[in-house]
Amino acid sequence: MGGFERRKLGKTGLEVSPLGIGGGNGISSEDLLYAFDKGINYFFFSSNLHHFTYRRSAEALRKLCSSGSAVRDKVVLATVSYVNDPEKLLPAILDQMSELGVDYIDVFHWGWVTERDEFGSLYAAAQQLKDDGLISNQFRWMQHQAGLINQELVKLGVARYVGASFHARSVARQWMDKMDVLMLRYNLAHLGVEKEIFPFLAEDKDQNPGIVAFNVAHEGSLHFSTPPQGYPSGLYVPTIPDCYRFALTNPAVDLVLAGLTNRGEVDAALAALEKGPFNAEEYAFMREYGAMFTRKVRQQLAS
């Protein structure tokens, strides 16, 4: 990927492409396999929120990640449950693993974590997935009974690492030292992690959780590639791939999760990444655009 080579996902040590794909925008299995052939190896899947769109890529994930796949060790499969209830973890993860036909998940996330969630209990439940303990044994018995595992049951947990999609930076800050992976909202109009999370990371990235940036190309329903009313005509408007480059220019970010919809967007994103990080002038412009975008949107909402 040219200017952005593969990197370790924090202390997990997993080798990941700088760009990952979330299936929530409905990318097809054919185009997901195309992305894998182009070098993207991090894929994010949900079975209990927007599953209608995520399931369009399920066939590709089965091909890449199911038991016996020749490329399984080259893929990082990340899944999420938005049913943030530790007592419902087992059926949630069983649904995911049964649908995809996989023996294990690389990173399991609790999704959309806010101050309202009792994250301590969520964290403790998810940690059990990493061990060959009660949840693991129960799951593997259920999976074996369903005929999904034909080989000898391996003595591993069903998830190698645990992460969370934090929508509250205060909760992320509290738990960041314990987590394997942090998913954080980070974009031109949403820069809070630069003050509340990134400064508290260790200089040695191998000691830090993996940092995955999401919502990089938009704030709410507003995409940065569509300039707000009153934006000076003739002034450059950043593209969505520019937004990926912006997030990846920050050395704290390991990976950007993108909601790509087709192979054309895959090609455009990879072409942008070939250019590498923004230089100082380009990076300053992107930040200025973000400030202008935010200011003008607020003015419109207030009028």
Coordinates of C-alpha atoms in Angstrom, one line a residue:
M1 CA 0.0 0.0 0.0
G2 CA 2.8 2.3 -0.9
G3 CA 3.1 5.1 1.7
F4 CA 1.2 3.3 4.4
E5 CA 2.7 -0.2 4.9
R6 CA 1.2 -2.9 7.1
R7 CA 1.7 -2.3 10.7
K8 CA 1.1 -4.0 14.1
L9 CA -2.3 -3.4 15.7
G10 CA -0.8 -2.1 18.9
K11 CA 0.2 -4.7 21.5
T12 CA -1.9 -7.5 19.8
G13 CA 1.0 -7.8 17.3
L14 CA -1.5 -8.6 14.6
E15 CA -0.3 -7.4 11.2
V16 CA -2.9 -5.2 9.6
S17 CA -3.4 -3.2 6.5
P18 CA -3.8 0.6 7.3
L19 CA -7.3 0.4 5.9
G20 CA -10.0 -2.0 7.1
I21 CA -13.5 -2.5 5.8
G22 CA -16.7 -2.6 7.8
G23 CA -19.6 -4.3 6.0
G24 CA -22.2 -1.9 7.3
N25 CA -22.5 0.0 4.0
G26 CA -23.3 -3.3 2.1
I27 CA -20.1 -4.1 0.2
S28 CA -20.6 -7.3 -1.7
S29 CA -18.7 -10.5 -1.1
E30 CA -17.2 -10.3 -4.6
D31 CA -15.9 -6.8 -3.9
L32 CA -14.6 -7.8 -0.4
L33 CA -12.6 -10.6 -2.0
Y34 CA -11.3 -8.0 -4.5
A35 CA -10.2 -5.8 -1.6
F36 CA -8.4 -8.8 0.0
D37 CA -6.6 -9.5 -3.2
K38 CA -5.5 -5.8 -3.3
G39 CA -4.0 -6.1 0.2
I40 CA -6.7 -5.2 2.7
N41 CA -6.8 -7.8 5.4
Y42 CA -8.9 -6.3 8.3
F43 CA -12.7 -6.9 8.1
F44 CA -15.4 -5.9 10.6
F45 CA -18.7 -7.8 10.9
S46 CA -21.8 -7.3 13.0
S47 CA -24.7 -9.8 13.4
N48 CA -27.0 -7.7 15.5
L49 CA -27.0 -4.2 14.1
H50 CA -27.4 -3.4 10.4
H51 CA -27.1 -7.1 9.8
F52 CA -29.1 -6.8 6.6
T53 CA -26.1 -4.9 5.0
Y54 CA -23.3 -6.8 6.8
R55 CA -24.6 -10.1 5.6
R56 CA -23.8 -9.2 2.0
S57 CA -20.1 -9.8 2.7
A58 CA -20.6 -12.9 4.9
E59 CA -20.0 -15.3 2.0
A60 CA -16.5 -13.7 1.4
L61 CA -15.7 -13.9 5.1
R62 CA -16.7 -17.6 5.2
K63 CA -14.3 -18.2 2.3
L64 CA -11.5 -16.3 3.9
C65 CA -11.9 -17.3 7.5
S66 CA -13.7 -20.6 7.9
S67 CA -12.1 -23.7 9.1
G68 CA -9.6 -25.0 6.6
S69 CA -9.2 -21.7 4.7
A70 CA -5.7 -21.5 3.2
V71 CA -5.5 -17.8 3.9
R72 CA -7.0 -17.7 7.4
D73 CA -3.8 -16.6 9.1
K74 CA -3.5 -13.7 6.6
V75 CA -6.9 -12.2 7.7
V76 CA -7.8 -10.3 10.8
L77 CA -11.5 -10.9 11.5
A78 CA -13.1 -8.4 13.9
T79 CA -16.7 -8.7 15.1
V80 CA -18.9 -6.7 17.3
S81 CA -22.0 -7.1 19.5
Y82 CA -24.2 -4.1 20.0
V83 CA -26.2 -6.0 22.6
N84 CA -24.1 -4.8 25.5
D85 CA -25.2 -7.4 28.0
P86 CA -22.6 -9.9 29.4
E87 CA -25.3 -12.5 30.0
K88 CA -26.1 -12.5 26.2
L89 CA -22.5 -12.7 25.1
L90 CA -22.5 -16.4 24.4
P91 CA -25.5 -16.5 22.0
A92 CA -24.2 -13.3 20.3
I93 CA -20.8 -14.7 19.5
L94 CA -22.3 -18.1 18.6
D95 CA -24.5 -16.4 16.0
Q96 CA -21.4 -14.7 14.5
M97 CA -19.2 -17.8 14.5
S98 CA -21.9 -20.1 13.2
E99 CA -22.9 -17.7 10.4
L100 CA -19.3 -17.3 9.3
G101 CA -18.3 -20.9 10.0
V102 CA -15.1 -19.9 11.9
D103 CA -13.2 -21.5 14.7
Y104 CA -12.1 -18.2 16.3
I105 CA -12.4 -14.5 16.0
D106 CA -9.3 -12.3 16.0
V107 CA -10.9 -9.3 17.8
F108 CA -14.2 -9.3 19.5
H109 CA -15.7 -5.9 20.4
W110 CA -18.4 -4.5 22.5
G111 CA -20.1 -1.9 20.4
W112 CA -21.2 1.7 21.0
V113 CA -20.0 1.9 24.5
T114 CA -21.2 5.0 26.4
E115 CA -21.2 6.2 30.0
R116 CA -24.5 4.3 30.5
D117 CA -22.8 0.9 30.1
E118 CA -21.4 -0.9 33.0
F119 CA -18.2 -1.6 31.1
G120 CA -16.5 -3.5 33.9
S121 CA -18.8 -6.4 33.6
L122 CA -18.7 -6.3 29.8
Y123 CA -14.9 -6.4 29.9
A124 CA -14.8 -9.3 32.3
A125 CA -17.2 -11.3 30.2
A126 CA -15.3 -10.7 27.0
Q127 CA -11.9 -11.5 28.6
Q128 CA -13.2 -15.0 29.2
L129 CA -13.4 -15.5 25.4
K130 CA -9.6 -15.3 25.3
D131 CA -9.2 -18.3 27.6
D132 CA -9.9 -22.0 27.4
G133 CA -12.4 -21.5 30.2
L134 CA -16.1 -21.9 30.8
I135 CA -17.4 -19.8 27.9
S136 CA -14.9 -21.3 25.5
N137 CA -15.7 -24.9 26.4
Q138 CA -19.4 -24.3 26.3
F139 CA -19.2 -22.7 23.0
R140 CA -17.0 -25.4 21.5
W141 CA -19.3 -28.1 22.7
M142 CA -22.3 -26.3 21.1
Q143 CA -20.3 -25.7 17.9
H144 CA -19.3 -29.4 17.8
Q145 CA -22.9 -30.5 18.4
A146 CA -23.9 -28.4 15.5
G147 CA -21.4 -30.1 13.3
L148 CA -19.4 -26.9 12.7
I149 CA -16.1 -28.3 14.0
N150 CA -15.0 -31.6 12.6
Q151 CA -11.4 -31.5 13.7
E152 CA -10.2 -32.0 17.3
L153 CA -11.3 -29.1 19.4
V154 CA -8.3 -26.7 19.9
K155 CA -7.4 -25.4 23.3
L156 CA -7.8 -21.8 22.5
G157 CA -10.3 -19.1 23.4
V158 CA -12.9 -18.2 20.8
A159 CA -11.5 -14.7 20.6
R160 CA -7.8 -13.8 20.5
Y161 CA -8.2 -10.2 21.6
V162 CA -10.9 -7.9 23.1
G163 CA -11.8 -4.4 22.0
A164 CA -14.6 -1.9 22.2
S165 CA -16.1 0.8 20.1
F166 CA -16.1 3.7 22.5
H167 CA -18.5 6.6 22.0
A168 CA -17.5 8.1 25.3
R169 CA -13.9 9.2 25.6
S170 CA -14.0 9.3 29.3
V171 CA -14.8 5.5 29.4
A172 CA -12.1 4.8 26.8
R173 CA -9.6 6.7 28.9
Q174 CA -10.5 4.7 32.0
W175 CA -10.1 1.4 30.3
M176 CA -7.5 2.0 27.6
D177 CA -4.6 0.4 29.6
K178 CA -6.5 -2.9 29.9
M179 CA -7.9 -3.1 26.3
D180 CA -6.3 -4.9 23.4
V181 CA -8.0 -2.6 20.8
L182 CA -9.7 0.8 21.0
M183 CA -12.2 1.9 18.4
L184 CA -12.5 5.7 18.5
R185 CA -14.4 8.3 16.5
Y186 CA -11.8 10.6 14.9
N187 CA -12.4 13.0 12.0
L188 CA -11.9 16.6 10.9
A189 CA -14.8 17.8 13.1
H190 CA -14.3 15.4 16.0
L191 CA -10.7 15.8 17.3
G192 CA -11.3 15.2 21.0
V193 CA -9.1 12.0 21.1
E194 CA -6.1 14.2 20.2
K195 CA -6.3 15.7 23.7
E196 CA -8.1 13.1 25.8
I197 CA -6.6 9.8 24.5
F198 CA -3.6 10.1 22.3
P199 CA -1.3 12.0 24.7
F200 CA -1.8 9.2 27.3
L201 CA -0.5 6.5 25.0
A202 CA 3.0 5.1 25.6
E203 CA 5.9 6.0 23.3
D204 CA 6.4 2.3 22.7
K205 CA 3.4 1.4 20.5
D206 CA 3.9 -2.3 21.4
Q207 CA 2.6 -1.3 24.9
N208 CA -0.5 0.4 23.6
P209 CA -3.9 -1.0 22.5
G210 CA -4.4 -1.0 18.8
I211 CA -6.1 2.2 17.7
V212 CA -8.8 1.9 15.1
A213 CA -10.4 5.2 13.9
F214 CA -14.0 5.1 12.7
N215 CA -16.5 7.7 11.3
V216 CA -13.4 9.2 9.6
A217 CA -15.2 10.5 6.5
H218 CA -18.3 12.0 8.0
E219 CA -19.8 13.6 11.1
G220 CA -23.3 12.3 11.6
S221 CA -25.0 12.3 8.2
L222 CA -22.7 15.0 6.9
H223 CA -19.8 13.9 4.6
F224 CA -16.7 16.1 4.5
S225 CA -16.6 15.6 0.7
T226 CA -19.7 17.8 0.4
P227 CA -18.7 21.3 1.4
P228 CA -21.1 23.2 3.6
Q229 CA -23.2 26.2 2.3
G230 CA -21.0 29.2 1.9
Y231 CA -17.7 27.4 1.4
P232 CA -15.5 29.5 -1.0
S233 CA -15.9 28.3 -4.6
G234 CA -12.7 27.2 -6.2
L235 CA -11.1 26.2 -2.9
Y236 CA -10.2 22.5 -2.8
V237 CA -12.7 20.2 -1.2
P238 CA -11.2 17.1 0.5
T239 CA -12.3 13.7 -0.8
I240 CA -13.3 10.8 1.3
P241 CA -10.0 9.1 0.7
D242 CA -8.3 12.3 1.8
C243 CA -10.1 11.8 5.2
Y244 CA -8.6 8.4 5.5
R245 CA -5.1 9.8 4.9
F246 CA -5.8 12.5 7.4
A247 CA -6.5 10.0 10.2
L248 CA -3.6 7.8 9.2
T249 CA -1.2 10.8 9.2
N250 CA -1.6 10.8 13.0
P251 CA 1.0 8.3 14.3
A252 CA -1.3 7.2 17.0
V253 CA -3.7 5.6 14.6
D254 CA -3.0 2.1 13.5
L255 CA -6.0 1.5 11.2
V256 CA -8.9 3.4 9.7
L257 CA -12.2 1.4 9.4
A258 CA -13.9 2.5 6.2
G259 CA -17.4 1.8 5.0
L260 CA -16.5 1.1 1.4
T261 CA -19.4 0.0 -0.8
N262 CA -17.7 -1.3 -4.0
R263 CA -14.4 -2.0 -5.7
G264 CA -14.3 1.4 -7.2
E265 CA -14.1 2.9 -3.7
V266 CA -11.5 0.3 -2.8
D267 CA -9.3 1.4 -5.7
A268 CA -9.8 5.1 -4.9
A269 CA -8.9 4.6 -1.2
L270 CA -5.8 2.5 -2.0
A271 CA -4.7 5.1 -4.6
A272 CA -4.9 7.8 -1.9
L273 CA -3.0 5.7 0.6
E274 CA -0.2 5.2 -2.0
K275 CA 0.6 8.9 -1.5
G276 CA 1.4 8.3 2.2
P277 CA 0.9 10.8 5.1
F278 CA 0.1 14.4 4.4
N279 CA 3.0 16.8 4.5
A280 CA 2.8 19.7 7.0
E281 CA 1.1 22.1 4.7
E282 CA -1.5 19.5 3.5
Y283 CA -2.2 18.4 7.1
A284 CA -2.7 22.0 8.2
F285 CA -5.2 22.6 5.3
M286 CA -7.2 19.5 6.3
R287 CA -7.5 20.8 9.9
E288 CA -8.5 24.3 8.7
Y289 CA -11.1 22.7 6.4
G290 CA -12.5 20.7 9.4
A291 CA -12.7 23.9 11.5
M292 CA -14.4 25.8 8.7
F293 CA -16.8 22.9 8.0
T294 CA -17.8 22.7 11.7
R295 CA -18.2 26.4 12.0
K296 CA -20.4 26.7 8.9
V297 CA -22.5 23.7 9.8
R298 CA -23.1 25.2 13.3
Q299 CA -24.1 28.5 11.7
Q300 CA -26.6 26.8 9.5
L301 CA -28.1 24.9 12.4
A302 CA -28.4 28.1 14.4
S303 CA -30.1 30.0 11.6

